[in-house]
Tab-separated table of C-alpha atoms and ligand atoms in Angstrom:
chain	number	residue	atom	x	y	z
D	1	UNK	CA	0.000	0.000	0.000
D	2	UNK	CA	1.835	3.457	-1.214
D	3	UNK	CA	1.805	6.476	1.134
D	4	UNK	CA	2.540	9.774	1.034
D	5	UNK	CA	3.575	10.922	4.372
D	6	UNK	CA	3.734	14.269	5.938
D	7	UNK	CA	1.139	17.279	5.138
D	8	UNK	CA	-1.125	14.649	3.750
D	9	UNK	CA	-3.063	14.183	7.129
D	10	UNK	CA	-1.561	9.833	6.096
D	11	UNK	CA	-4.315	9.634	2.826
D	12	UNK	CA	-2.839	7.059	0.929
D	13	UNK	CA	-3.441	5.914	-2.298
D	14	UNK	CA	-4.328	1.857	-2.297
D	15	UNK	CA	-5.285	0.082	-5.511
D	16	UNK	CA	-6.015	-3.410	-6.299
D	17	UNK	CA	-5.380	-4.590	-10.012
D	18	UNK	CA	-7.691	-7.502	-9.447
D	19	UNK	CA	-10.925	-6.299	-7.923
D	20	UNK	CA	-14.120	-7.346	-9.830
D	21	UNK	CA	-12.694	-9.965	-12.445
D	22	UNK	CA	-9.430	-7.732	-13.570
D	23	UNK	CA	-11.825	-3.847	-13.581
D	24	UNK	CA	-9.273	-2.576	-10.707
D	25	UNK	CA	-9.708	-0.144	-7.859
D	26	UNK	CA	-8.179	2.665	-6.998
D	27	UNK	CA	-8.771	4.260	-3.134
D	28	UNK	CA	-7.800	7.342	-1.540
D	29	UNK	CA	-8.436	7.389	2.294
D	30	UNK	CA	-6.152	7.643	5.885
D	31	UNK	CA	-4.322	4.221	6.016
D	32	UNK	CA	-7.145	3.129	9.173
D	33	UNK	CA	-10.170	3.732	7.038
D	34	UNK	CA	-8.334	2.043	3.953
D	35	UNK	CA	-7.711	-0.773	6.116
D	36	UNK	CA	-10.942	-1.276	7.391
D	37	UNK	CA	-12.519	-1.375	3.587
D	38	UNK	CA	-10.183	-3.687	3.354
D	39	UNK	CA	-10.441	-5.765	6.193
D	40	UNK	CA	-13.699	-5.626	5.980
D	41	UNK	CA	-13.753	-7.324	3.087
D	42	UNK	CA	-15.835	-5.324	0.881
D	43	UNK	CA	-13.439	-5.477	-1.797
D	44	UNK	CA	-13.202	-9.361	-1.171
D	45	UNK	CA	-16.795	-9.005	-2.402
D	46	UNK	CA	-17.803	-8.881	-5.737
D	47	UNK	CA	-21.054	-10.777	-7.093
D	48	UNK	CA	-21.554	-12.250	-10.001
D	49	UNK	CA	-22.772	-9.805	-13.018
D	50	UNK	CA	-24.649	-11.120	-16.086
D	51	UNK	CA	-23.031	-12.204	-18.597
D	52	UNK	CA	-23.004	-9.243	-21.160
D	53	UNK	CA	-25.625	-10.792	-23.804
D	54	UNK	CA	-27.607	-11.089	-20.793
D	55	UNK	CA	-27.816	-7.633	-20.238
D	56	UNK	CA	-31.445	-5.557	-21.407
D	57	UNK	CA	-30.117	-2.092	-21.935
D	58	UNK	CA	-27.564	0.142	-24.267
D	59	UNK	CA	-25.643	2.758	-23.864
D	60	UNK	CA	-26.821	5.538	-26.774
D	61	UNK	CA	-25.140	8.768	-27.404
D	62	UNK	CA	-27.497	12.091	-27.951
D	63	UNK	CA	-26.890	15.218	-28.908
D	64	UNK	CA	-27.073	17.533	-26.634
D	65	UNK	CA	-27.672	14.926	-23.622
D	66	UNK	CA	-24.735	12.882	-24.250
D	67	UNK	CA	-24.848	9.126	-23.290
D	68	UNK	CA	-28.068	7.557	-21.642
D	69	UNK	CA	-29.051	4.106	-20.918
D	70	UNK	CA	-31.798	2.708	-23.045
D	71	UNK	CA	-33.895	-0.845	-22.543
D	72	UNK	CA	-32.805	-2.612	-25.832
D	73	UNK	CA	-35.865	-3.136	-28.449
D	74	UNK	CA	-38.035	-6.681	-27.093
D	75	UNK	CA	-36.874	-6.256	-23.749
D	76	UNK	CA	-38.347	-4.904	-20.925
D	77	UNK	CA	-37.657	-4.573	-16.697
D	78	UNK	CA	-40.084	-5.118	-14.080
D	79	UNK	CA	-40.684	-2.919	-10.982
D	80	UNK	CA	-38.198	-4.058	-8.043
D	81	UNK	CA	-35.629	-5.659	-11.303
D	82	UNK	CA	-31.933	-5.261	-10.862
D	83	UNK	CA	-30.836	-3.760	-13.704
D	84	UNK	CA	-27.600	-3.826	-13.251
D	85	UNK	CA	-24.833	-4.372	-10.213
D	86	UNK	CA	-21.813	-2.442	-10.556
D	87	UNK	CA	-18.790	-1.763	-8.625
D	88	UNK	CA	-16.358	1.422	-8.069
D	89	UNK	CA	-13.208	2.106	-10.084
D	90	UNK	CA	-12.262	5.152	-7.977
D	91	UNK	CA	-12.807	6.112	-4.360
D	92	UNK	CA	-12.017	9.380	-2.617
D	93	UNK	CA	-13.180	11.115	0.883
D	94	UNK	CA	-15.846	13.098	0.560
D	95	UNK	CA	-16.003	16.905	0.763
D	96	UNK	CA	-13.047	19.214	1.854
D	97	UNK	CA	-10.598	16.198	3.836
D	98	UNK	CA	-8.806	18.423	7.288
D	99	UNK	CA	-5.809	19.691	6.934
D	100	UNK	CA	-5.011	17.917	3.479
D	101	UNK	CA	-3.288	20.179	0.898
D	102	UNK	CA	-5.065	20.516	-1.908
D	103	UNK	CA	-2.037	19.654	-4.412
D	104	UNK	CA	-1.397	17.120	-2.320
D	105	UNK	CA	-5.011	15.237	-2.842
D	106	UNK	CA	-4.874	16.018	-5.990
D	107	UNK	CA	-1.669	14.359	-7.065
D	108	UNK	CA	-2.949	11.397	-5.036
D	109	UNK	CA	-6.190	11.499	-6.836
D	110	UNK	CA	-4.222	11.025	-10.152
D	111	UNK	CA	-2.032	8.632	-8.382
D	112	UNK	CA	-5.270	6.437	-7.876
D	113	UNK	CA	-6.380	7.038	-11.666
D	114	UNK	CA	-2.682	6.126	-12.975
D	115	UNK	CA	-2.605	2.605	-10.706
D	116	UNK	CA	-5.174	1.380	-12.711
D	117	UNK	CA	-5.088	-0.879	-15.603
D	118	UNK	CA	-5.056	0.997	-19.218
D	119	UNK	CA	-8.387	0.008	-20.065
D	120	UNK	CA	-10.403	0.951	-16.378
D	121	UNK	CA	-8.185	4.230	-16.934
D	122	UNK	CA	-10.004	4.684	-20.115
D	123	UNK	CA	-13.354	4.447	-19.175
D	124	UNK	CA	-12.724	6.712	-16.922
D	125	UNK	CA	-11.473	9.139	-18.131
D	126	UNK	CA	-14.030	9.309	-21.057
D	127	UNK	CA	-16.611	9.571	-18.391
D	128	UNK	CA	-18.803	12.913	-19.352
D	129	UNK	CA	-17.296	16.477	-17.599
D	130	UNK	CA	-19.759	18.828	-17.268
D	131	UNK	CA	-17.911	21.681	-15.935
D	132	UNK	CA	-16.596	24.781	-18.441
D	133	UNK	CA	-13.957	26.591	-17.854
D	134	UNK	CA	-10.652	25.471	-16.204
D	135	UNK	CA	-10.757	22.347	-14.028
D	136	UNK	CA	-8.697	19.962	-13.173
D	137	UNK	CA	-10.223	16.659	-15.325
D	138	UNK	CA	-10.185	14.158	-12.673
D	139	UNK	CA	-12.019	16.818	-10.616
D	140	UNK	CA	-14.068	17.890	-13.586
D	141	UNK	CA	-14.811	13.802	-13.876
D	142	UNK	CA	-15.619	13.335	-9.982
D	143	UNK	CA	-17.777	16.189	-9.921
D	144	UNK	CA	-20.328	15.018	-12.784
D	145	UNK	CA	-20.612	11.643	-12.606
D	146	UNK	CA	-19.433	10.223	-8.525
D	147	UNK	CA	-22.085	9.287	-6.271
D	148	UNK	CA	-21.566	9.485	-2.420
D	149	UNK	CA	-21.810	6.785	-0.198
D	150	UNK	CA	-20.514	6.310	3.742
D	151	UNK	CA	-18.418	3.176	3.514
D	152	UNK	CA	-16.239	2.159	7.053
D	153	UNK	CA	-17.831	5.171	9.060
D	154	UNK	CA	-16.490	7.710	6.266
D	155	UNK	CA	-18.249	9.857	3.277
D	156	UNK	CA	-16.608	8.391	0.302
D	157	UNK	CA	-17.281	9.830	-3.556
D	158	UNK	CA	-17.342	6.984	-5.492
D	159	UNK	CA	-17.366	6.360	-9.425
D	160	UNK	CA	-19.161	3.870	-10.698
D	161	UNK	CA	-18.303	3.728	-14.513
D	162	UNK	CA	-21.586	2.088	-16.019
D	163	UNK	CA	-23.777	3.459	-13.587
D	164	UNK	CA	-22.344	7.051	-14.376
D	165	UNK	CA	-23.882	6.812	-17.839
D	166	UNK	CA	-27.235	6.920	-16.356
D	167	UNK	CA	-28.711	10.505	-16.922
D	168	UNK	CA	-31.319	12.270	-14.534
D	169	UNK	CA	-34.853	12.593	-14.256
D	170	UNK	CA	-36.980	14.458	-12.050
D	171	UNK	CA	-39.782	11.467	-11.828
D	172	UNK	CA	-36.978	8.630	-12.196
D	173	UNK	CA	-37.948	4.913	-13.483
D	174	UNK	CA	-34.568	3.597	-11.290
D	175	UNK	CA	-33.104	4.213	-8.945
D	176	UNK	CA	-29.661	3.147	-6.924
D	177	UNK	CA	-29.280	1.123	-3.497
D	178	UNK	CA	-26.032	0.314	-1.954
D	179	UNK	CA	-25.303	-1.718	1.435
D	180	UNK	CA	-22.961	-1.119	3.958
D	181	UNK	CA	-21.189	-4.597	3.687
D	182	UNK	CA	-20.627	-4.304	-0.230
D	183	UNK	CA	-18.933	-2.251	-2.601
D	184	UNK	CA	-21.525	-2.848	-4.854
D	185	UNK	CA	-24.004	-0.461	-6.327
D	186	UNK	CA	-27.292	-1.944	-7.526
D	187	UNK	CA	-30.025	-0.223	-9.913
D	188	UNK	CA	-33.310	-0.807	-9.865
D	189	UNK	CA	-36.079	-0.266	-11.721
D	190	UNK	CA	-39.081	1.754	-9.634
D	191	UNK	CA	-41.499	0.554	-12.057
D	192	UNK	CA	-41.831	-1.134	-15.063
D	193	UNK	CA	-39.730	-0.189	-17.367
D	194	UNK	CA	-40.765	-0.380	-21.533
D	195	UNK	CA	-38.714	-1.253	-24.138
D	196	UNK	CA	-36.800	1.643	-25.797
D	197	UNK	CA	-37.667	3.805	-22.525
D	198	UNK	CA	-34.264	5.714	-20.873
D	199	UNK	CA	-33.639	4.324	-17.729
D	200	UNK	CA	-33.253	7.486	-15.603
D	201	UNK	CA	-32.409	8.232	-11.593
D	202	UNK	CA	-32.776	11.176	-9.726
D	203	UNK	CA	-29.429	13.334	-8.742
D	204	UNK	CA	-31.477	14.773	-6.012
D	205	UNK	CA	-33.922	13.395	-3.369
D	206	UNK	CA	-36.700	11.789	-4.765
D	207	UNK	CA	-38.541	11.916	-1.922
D	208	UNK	CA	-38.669	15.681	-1.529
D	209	UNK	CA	-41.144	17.808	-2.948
D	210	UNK	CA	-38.597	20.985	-4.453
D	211	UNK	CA	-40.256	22.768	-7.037
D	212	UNK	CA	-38.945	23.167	-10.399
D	213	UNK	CA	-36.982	26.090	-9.801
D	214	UNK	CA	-35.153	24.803	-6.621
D	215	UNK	CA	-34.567	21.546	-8.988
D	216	UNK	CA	-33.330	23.717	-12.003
D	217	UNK	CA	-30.997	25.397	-9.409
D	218	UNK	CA	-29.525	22.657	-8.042
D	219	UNK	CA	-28.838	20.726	-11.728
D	220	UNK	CA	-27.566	23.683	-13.457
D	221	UNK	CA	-24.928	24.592	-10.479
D	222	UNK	CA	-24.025	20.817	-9.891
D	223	UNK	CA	-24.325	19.797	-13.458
D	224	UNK	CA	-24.410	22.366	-15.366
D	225	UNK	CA	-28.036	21.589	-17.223
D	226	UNK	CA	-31.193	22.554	-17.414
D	227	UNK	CA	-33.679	19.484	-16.906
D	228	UNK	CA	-35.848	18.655	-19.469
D	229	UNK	CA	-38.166	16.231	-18.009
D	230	UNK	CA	-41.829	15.774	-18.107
D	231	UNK	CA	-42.086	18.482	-14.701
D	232	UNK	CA	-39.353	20.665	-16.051
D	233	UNK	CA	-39.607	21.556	-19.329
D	234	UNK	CA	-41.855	24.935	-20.050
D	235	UNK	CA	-44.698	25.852	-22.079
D	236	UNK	CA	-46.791	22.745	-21.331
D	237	UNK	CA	-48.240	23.909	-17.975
D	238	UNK	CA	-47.260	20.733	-16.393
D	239	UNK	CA	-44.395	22.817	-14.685
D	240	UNK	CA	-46.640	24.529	-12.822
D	241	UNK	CA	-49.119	21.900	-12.075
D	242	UNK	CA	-46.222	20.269	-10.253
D	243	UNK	CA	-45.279	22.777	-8.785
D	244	UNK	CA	-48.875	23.714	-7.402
D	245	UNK	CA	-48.826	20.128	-6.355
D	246	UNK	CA	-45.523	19.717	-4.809
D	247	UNK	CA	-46.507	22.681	-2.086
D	248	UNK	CA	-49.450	20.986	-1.419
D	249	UNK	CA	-47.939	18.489	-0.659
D	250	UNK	CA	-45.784	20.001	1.602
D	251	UNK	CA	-48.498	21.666	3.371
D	252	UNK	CA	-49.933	18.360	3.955
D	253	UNK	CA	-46.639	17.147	5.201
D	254	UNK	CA	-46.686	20.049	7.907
D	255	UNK	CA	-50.113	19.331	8.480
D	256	UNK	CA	-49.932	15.681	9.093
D	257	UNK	CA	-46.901	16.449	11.338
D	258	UNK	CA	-49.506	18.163	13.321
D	259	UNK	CA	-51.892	15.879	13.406
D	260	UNK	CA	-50.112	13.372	16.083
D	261	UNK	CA	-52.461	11.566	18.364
D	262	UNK	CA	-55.278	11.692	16.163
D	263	UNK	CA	-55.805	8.956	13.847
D	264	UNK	CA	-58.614	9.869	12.077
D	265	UNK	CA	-56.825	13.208	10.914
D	266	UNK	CA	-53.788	11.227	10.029
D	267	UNK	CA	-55.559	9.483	7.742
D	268	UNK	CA	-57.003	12.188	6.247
D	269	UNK	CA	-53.574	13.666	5.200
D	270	UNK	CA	-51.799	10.456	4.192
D	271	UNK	CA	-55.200	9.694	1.457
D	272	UNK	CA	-54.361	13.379	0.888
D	273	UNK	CA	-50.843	12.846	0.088
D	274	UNK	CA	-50.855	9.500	-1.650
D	275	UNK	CA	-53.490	10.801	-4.396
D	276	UNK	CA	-50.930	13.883	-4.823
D	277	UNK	CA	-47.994	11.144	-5.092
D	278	UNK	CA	-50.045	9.255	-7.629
D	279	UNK	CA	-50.825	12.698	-9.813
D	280	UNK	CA	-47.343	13.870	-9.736
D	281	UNK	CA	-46.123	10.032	-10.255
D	282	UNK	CA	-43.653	10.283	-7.121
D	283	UNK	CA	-43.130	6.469	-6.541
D	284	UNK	CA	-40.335	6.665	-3.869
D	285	UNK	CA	-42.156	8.112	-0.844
D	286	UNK	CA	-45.343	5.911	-0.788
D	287	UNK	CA	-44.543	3.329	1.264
D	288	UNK	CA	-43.601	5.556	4.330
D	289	UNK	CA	-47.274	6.680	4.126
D	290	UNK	CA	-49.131	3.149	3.326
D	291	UNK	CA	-47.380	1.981	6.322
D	292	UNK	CA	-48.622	4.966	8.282
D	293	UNK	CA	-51.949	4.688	6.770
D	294	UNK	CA	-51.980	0.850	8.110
D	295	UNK	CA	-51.532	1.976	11.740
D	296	UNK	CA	-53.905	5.013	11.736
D	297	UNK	CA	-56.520	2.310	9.859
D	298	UNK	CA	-55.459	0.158	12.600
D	299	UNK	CA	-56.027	2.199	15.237
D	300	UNK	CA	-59.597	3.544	13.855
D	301	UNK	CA	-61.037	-0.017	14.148
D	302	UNK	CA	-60.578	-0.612	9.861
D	303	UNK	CA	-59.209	-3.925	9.938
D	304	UNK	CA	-59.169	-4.701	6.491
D	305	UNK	CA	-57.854	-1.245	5.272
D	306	UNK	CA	-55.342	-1.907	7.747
D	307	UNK	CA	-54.170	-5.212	6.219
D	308	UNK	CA	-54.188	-3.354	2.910
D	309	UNK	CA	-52.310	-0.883	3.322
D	310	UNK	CA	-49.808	-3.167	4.566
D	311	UNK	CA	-49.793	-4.923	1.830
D	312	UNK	CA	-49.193	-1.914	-0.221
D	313	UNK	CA	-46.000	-0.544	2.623
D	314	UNK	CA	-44.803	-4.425	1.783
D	315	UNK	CA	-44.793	-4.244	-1.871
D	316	UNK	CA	-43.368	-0.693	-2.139
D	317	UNK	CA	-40.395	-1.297	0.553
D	318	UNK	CA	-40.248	-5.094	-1.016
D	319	UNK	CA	-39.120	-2.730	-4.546
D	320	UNK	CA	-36.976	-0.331	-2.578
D	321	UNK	CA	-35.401	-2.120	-0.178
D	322	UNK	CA	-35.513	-5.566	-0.895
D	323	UNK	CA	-37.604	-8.420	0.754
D	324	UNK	CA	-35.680	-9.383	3.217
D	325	UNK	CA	-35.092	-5.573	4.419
D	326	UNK	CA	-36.258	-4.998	8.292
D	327	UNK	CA	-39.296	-2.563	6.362
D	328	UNK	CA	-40.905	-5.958	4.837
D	329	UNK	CA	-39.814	-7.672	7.694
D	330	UNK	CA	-41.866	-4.598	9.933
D	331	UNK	CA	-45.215	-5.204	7.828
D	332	UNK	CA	-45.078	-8.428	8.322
D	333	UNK	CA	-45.211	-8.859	12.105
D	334	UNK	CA	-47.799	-6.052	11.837
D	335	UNK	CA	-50.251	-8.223	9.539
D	336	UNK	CA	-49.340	-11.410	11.572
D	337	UNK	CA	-50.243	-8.676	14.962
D	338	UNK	CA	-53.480	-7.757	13.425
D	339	UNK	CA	-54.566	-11.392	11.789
D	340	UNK	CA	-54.239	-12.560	15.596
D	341	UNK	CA	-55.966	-10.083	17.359
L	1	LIG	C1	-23.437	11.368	-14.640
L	1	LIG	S1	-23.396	12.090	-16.201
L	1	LIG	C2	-24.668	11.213	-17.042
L	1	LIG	C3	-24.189	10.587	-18.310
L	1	LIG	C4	-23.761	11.567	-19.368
L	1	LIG	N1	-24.885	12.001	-20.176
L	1	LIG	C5	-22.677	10.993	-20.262
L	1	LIG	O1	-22.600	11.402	-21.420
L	1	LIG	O2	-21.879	10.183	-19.778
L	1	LIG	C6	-24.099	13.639	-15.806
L	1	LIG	C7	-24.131	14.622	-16.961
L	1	LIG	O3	-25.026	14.168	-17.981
L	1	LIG	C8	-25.802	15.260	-18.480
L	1	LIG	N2	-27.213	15.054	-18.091
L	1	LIG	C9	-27.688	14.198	-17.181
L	1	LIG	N3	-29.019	14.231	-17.108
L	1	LIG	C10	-29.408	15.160	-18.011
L	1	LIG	C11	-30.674	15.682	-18.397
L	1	LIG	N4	-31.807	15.265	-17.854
L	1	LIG	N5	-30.694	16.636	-19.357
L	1	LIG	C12	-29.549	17.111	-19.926
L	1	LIG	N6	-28.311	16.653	-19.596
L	1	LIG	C13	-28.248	15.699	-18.649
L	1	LIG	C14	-25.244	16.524	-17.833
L	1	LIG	O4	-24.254	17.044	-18.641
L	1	LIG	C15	-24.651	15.982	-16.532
L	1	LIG	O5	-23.643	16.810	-16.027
């Protein structure tokens, strides 16, 4: 493991050739938190990935939007599908690192890039920049396309190269789930997912309800781009339907915050919020509120609502997180709870 001592608070650079079948890995990080990523195996861990004629989508090249992942023609994903599992080439700390110089990091940050194999390099490198001007390119390349994850008790930014092809979308068909025991980053498809159709996540929260100006804001500073999308794009009045319906929903929110103790008013706001969810098609935040809706049902005496909306919390969180996730795992014990009593 190479280290540059001194001024460098100890970040070393540690890369391993071999990591998912020959793709390399390059990390940056203090010696202890490099050793824990490595002692903790996750880089001992690398699942199997489909064979490549196995795999439903293709990489496509637009004007204008550069490259996107499309479903291939005859295929299609279902909601809760992995689409893909793929695993980091580069990792570096997250944010502004104490006391680090900032020539320092980034020689090491090259460093990591150089280490790897030709190829992984690459891929890399070719990786979209979105940022004009001067910038360093390995910064300009971290900046657009790494995702951030807390690995070993420490922010990482993290490039994943195939996943980094995905582009954004403020009502995203996928989206990305990562454990703490893996290096691996899975997508998912949030629902199903059409032949042809661009398989999109969101770069922001999917669960919030910005408007379309704090979106644009965000994008255009982070990404440099103006979005698009179904919500975004102007002229169509959609914009400002969502936007009507995103602070409703956020009233409701504050309302239903409100509203604790009282499960009849509860209920009111979660029906209120899930229709809004449904009319804006936000898919990510409805289980939090079937699974509230199940209690409050529960508590009014509705027995069979109850159940249902269980059912719906289990099918949601069975998509998001899995169904062996403590969430499924939660609804379960609740319908077992409510079939006994
Ligand atoms: C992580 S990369 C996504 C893949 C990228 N299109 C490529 O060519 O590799 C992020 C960059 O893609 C572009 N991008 C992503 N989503 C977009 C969208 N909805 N509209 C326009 N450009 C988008 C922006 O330039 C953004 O900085």
């Amino acid at each position: 493991m190479p280290t540059d001592k001194g001024t460098t608070n100890k970040l070393c650079v540690f890369t391993n050739t071999n990591f998912h079948f020959g793709q390399g890995v390059s990390i940056v990080a203090r010696p202890e938190t490099a050793r824990k990523l490595v002692d903790d195996r996750l880089l001992m861990k690398s699942r199997y990935e489909y064979p490549s004629s196995d795999v439903k989508y293709e990489a496509i090249d637009r004007p204008a939007l550069g490259v996107g992942l499309f479903v291939k023609p005859e295929h299609r994903y279902f909601a809760g599908e992995t689409i893909m599992v793929d695993y980091p080439t580069l990792v570096l700390p997250s944010g502004a690192v104490d006391s680090v110089d900032l020539n320092l990091l980034n020689n090491l940050r090259w460093k990591a890039l150089l280490q790897l194999s030709k190829e992984t390099r690459a891929r890399t490198r070719g990786l979209a920049q979105s940022k004009g001007g001067y910038m360093d390119e390995i910064v300009n390349v971290f900046d657009t396309n790494a995702f951030t994850h807390e690995k070993a008790g420490d922010l990482h930014d993290i490039i994943f190269a195939k996943a980094a092809r995905m582009n954004h979308n403020c009502l995203p068909n996928a989206f990305t789930r990562t454990n703490h025991s893996s290096f691996a980053m899975e997508v998912i498809a949030l629902r199903d997912i059409r032949d042809g159709e661009e398989i999109t996540i969101s770069y922001l929260d999917a669960s919030t309800e910005s408007t379309s100006k704090e979106r644009r804001n965000k994008l255009s500073s982070d990404w440099n781009f103006d979005c698009g999308c179904s919500i975004c794009a102007p002229g169509k009045g959609t914009k400002e339907e969502s936007d009507r319906r995103r602070e409703k929903i956020a009233k409701e929110r504050k309302l239903l915050q409100s509203s604790r103790g009282d499960a009849a008013k509860i209920m009111r706001h979660v029906e209120t919020m899930l229709g809004l969810f449904d009319e804006e098609g936000m898919i990510m935040p409805k289980a939090e509120y079937y699974a509230l809706a199940a209690h409050a049902s529960k508590h009014l005496g509705r027995r069979k609502d109850a159940m249902e909306f269980a059912e719906l919390a289990k099918g949601q969180w069975n998509i998001i997180f899995g169904p062996e996730s403590r969430e499924c795992a939660s609804m379960d014990e609740f319908q077992l709870e409510l079939g006994a009593a």
